Coordinates of N, CA, C and O in Angstrom, one line a residue:
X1 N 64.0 1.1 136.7 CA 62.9 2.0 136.8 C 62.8 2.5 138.2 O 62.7 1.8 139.2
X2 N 62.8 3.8 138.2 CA 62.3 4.4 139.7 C 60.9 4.1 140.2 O 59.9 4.6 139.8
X3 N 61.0 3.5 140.8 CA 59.9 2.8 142.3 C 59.3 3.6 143.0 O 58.2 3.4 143.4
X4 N 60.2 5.0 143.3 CA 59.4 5.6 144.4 C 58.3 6.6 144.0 O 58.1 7.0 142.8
X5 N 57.5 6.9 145.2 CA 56.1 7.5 145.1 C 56.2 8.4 144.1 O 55.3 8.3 143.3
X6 N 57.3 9.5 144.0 CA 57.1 10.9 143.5 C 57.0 9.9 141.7 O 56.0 10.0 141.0
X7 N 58.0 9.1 141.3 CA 57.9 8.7 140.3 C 57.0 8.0 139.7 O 56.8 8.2 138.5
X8 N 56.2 7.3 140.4 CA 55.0 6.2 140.3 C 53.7 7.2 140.3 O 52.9 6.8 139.4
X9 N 53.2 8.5 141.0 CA 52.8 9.5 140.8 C 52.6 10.0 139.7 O 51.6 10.0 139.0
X10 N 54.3 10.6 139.2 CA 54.9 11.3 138.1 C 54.2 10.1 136.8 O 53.3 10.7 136.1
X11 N 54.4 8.9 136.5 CA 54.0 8.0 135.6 C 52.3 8.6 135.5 O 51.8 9.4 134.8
X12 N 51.7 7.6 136.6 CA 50.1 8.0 136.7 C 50.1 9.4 135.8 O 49.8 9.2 134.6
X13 N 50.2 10.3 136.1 CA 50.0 11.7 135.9 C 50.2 12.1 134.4 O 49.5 12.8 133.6
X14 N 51.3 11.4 134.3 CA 51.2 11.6 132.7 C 50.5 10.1 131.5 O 50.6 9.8 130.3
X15 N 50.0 9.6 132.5 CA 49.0 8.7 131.7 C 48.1 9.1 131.8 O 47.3 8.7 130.9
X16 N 47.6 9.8 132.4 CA 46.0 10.4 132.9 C 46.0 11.6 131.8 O 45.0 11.6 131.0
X17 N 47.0 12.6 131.7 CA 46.8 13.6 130.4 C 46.7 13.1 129.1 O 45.8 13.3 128.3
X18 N 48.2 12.1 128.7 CA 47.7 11.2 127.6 C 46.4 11.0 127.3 O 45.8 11.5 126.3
X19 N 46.0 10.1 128.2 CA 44.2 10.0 128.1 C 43.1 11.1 127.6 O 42.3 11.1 126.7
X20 N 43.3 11.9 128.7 CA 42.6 13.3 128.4 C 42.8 14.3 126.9 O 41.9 14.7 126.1
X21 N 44.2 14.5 126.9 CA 44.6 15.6 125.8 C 45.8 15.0 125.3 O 46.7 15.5 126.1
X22 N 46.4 14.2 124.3 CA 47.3 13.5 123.5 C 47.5 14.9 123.1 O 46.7 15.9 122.8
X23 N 49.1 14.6 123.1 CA 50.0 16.2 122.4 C 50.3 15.9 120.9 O 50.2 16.7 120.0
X24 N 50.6 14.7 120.6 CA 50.5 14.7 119.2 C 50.5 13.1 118.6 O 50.2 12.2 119.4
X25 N 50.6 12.8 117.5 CA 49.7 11.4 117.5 C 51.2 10.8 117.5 O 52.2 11.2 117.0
X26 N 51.1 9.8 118.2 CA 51.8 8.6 118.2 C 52.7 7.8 117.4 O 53.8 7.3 117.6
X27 N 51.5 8.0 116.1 CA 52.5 7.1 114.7 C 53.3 8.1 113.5 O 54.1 7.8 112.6
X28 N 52.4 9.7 114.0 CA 52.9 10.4 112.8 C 53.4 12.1 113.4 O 53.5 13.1 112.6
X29 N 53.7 12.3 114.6 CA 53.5 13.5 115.1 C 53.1 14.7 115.0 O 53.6 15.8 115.0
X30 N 51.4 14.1 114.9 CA 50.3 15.2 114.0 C 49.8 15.8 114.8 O 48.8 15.1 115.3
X31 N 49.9 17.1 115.5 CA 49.1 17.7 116.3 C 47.5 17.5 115.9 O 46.7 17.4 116.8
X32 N 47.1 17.6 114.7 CA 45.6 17.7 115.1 C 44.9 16.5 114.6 O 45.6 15.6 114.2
X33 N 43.2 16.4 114.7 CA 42.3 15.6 114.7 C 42.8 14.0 115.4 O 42.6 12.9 115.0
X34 N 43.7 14.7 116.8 CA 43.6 13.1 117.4 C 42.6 12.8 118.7 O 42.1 13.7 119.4
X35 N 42.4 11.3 118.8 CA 41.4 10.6 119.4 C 42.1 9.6 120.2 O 42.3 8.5 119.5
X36 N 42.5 9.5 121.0 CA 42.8 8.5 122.1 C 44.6 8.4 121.2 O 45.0 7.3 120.6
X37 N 45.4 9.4 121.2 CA 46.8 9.5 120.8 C 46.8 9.3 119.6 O 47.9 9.5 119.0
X38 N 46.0 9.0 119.0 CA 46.6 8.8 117.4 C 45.6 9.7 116.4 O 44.4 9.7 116.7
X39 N 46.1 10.4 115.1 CA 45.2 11.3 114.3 C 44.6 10.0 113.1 O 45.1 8.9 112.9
X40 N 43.9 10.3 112.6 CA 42.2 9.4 111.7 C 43.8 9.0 110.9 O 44.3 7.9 111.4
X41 N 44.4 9.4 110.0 CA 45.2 8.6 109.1 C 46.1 7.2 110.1 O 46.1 6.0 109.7
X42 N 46.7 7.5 111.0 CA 47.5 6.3 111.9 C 46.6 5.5 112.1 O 46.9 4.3 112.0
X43 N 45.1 5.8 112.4 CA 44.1 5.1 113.4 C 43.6 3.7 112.6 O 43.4 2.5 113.0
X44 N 43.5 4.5 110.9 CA 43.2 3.9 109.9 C 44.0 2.9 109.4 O 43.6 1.7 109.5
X45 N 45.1 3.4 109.0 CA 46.6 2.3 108.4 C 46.9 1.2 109.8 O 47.0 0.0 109.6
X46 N 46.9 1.5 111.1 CA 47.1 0.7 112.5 C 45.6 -0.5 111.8 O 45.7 -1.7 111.8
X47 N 44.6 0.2 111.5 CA 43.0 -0.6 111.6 C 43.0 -1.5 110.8 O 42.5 -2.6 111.1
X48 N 43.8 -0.9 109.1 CA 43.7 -1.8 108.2 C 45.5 -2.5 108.1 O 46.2 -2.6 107.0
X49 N 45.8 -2.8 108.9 CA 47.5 -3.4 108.7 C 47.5 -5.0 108.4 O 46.8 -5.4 109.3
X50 N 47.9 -6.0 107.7 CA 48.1 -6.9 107.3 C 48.9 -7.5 108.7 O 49.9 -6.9 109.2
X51 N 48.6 -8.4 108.9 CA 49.2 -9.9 110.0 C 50.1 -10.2 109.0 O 50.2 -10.3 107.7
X52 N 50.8 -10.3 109.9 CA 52.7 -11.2 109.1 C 52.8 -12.4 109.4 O 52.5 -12.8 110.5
X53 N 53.1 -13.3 108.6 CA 52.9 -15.1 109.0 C 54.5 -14.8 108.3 O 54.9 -14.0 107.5
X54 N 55.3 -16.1 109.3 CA 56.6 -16.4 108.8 C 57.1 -17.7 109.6 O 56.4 -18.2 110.5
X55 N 58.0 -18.1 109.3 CA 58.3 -19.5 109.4 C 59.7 -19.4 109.8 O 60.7 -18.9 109.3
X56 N 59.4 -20.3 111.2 CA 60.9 -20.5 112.1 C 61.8 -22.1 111.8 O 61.6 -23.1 112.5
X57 N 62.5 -22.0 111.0 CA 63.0 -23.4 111.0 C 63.7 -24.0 112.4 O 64.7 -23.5 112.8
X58 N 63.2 -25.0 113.2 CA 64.6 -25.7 114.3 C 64.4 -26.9 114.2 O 63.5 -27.6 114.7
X59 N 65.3 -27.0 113.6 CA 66.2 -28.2 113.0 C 65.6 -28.6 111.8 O 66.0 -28.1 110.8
X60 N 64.4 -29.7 111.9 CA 64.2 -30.6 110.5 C 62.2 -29.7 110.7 O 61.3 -30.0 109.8
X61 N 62.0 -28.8 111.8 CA 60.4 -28.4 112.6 C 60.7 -27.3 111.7 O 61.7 -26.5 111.8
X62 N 59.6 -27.2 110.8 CA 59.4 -25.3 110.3 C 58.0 -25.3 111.2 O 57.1 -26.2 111.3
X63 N 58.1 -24.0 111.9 CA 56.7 -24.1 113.1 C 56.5 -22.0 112.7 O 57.5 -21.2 112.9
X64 N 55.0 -21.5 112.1 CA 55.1 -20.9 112.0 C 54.7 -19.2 113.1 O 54.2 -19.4 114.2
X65 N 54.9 -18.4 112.8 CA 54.9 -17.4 113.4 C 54.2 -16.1 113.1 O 54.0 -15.8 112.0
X66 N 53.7 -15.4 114.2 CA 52.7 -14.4 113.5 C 52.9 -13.0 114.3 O 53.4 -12.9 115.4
X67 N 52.3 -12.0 113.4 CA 52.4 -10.2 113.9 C 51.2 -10.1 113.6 O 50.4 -10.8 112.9
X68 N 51.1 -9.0 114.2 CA 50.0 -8.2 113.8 C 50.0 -7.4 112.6 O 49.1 -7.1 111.8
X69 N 51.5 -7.0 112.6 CA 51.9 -5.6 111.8 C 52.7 -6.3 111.3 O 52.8 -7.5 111.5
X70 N 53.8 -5.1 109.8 CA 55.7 -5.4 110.1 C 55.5 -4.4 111.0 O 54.6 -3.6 111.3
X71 N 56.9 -4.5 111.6 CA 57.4 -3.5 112.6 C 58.1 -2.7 111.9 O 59.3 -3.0 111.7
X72 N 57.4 -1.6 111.5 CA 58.1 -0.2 110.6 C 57.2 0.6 110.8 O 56.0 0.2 110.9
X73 N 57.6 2.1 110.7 CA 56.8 3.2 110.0 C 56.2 3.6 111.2 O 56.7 3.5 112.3
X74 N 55.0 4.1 110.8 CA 53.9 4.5 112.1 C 53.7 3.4 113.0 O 53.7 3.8 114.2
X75 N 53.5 2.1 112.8 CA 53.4 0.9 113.3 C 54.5 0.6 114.4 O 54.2 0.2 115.5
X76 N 56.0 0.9 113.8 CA 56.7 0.8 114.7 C 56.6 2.0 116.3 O 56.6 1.8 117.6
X77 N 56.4 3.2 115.5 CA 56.4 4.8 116.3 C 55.4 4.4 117.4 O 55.8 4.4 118.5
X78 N 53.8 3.9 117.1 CA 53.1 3.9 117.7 C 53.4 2.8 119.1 O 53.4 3.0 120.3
X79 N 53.6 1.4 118.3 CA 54.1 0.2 119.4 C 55.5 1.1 120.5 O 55.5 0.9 121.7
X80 N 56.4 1.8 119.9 CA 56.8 2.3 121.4 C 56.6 3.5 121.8 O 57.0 3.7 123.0
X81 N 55.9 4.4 121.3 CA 55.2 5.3 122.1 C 54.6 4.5 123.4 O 54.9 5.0 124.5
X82 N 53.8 3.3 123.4 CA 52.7 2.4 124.1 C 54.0 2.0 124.9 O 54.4 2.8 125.7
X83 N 54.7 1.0 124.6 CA 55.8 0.4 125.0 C 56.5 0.7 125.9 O 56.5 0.1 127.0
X84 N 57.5 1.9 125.5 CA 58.2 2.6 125.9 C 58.2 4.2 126.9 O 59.0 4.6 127.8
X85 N 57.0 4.8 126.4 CA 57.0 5.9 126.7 C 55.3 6.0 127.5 O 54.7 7.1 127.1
X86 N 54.9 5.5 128.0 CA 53.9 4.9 128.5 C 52.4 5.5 128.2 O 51.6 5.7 129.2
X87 N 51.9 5.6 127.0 CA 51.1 6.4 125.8 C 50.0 4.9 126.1 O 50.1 4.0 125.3
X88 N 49.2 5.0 127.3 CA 48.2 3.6 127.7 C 47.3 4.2 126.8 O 46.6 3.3 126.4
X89 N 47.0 5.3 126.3 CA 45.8 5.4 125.4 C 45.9 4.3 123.9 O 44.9 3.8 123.4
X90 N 46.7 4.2 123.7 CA 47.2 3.0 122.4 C 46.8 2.0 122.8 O 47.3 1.1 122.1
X91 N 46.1 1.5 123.9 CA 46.0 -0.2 124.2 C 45.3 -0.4 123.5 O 45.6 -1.2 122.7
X92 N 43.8 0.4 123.2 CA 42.8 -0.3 122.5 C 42.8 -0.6 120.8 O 42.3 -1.5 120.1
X93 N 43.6 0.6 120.5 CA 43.6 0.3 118.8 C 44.8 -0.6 118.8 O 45.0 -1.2 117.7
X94 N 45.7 -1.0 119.6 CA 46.9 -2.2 119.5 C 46.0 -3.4 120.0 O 46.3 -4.5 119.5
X95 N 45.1 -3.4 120.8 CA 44.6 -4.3 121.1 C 43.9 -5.3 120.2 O 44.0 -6.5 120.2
X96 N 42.8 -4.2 119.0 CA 42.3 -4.4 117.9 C 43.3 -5.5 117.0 O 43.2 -6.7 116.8
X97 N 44.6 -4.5 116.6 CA 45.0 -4.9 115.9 C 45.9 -6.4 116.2 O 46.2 -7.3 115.3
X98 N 46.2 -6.4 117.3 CA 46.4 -8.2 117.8 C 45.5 -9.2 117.8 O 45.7 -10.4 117.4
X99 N 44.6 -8.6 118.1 CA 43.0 -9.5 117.6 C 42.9 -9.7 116.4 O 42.9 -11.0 116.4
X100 N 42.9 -9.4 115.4 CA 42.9 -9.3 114.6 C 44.1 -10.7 113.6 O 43.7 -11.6 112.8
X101 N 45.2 -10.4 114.1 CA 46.0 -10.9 113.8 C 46.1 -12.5 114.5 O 46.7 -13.4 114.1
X102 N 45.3 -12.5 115.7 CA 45.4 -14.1 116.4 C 43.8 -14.8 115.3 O 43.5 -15.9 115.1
X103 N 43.4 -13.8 114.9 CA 42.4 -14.6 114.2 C 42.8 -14.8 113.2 O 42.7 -16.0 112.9
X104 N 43.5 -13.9 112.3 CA 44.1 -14.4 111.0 C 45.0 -15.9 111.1 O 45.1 -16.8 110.2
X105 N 45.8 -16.0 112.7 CA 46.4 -16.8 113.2 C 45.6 -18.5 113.1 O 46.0 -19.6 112.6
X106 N 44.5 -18.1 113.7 CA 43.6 -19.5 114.0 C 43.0 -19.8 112.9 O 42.1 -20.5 113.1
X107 N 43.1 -19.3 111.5 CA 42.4 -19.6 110.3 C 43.4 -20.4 109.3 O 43.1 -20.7 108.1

């Protein structure tokens, strides 16, 4: 990753418009009715998504494991929009949705 100013600027800059004016939603590439990058149907399916429990065998230890999501679909699009393409308006409804899922976790 480039380090220097003009680039570290260049990043800022386009996290700051993200924030302000999202060009199209994140999970479904819906130009309209979006709200912090994502349009009301992503916002919804991300809000109501099922936690994944699964089970790691090593050796004779099954010790289980957990998501928030599966990783497909809008779910996937949206996690690297955030991820990858630096779309920080997604922290809070991914945030939700991890919460979510560590509570499903601790139950």
């Amino acid at each position: 990753m480039d380090g220097s100013l003009g680039a570290v600027v260049g990043r800022a800059a386009a996290c700051v418009l993200d924030l302000l004016a999202p060009a199209l939603c994140a999970g479904c590439e819906a130009a309209d009715g979006l709200a912090a990058g994502l349009c009301e149907q992503c916002r919804r399916q991300l809000r109501n998504c099922a936690p994944v429990k699964w089970w790691l065998c090593l050796g004779e230890l099954a010790v289980p494991a957990f998501a928030a999501a599966r990783y497909d679909g809008s779910t996937r699009a949206i996690l690297l929009a955030y991820k990858e393409r630096g779309r920080q308006a997604l922290r809070h409804e991914l945030g939700g949705a991890l919460s979510s899922a560590c509570l499903a976790a601790c139950s």
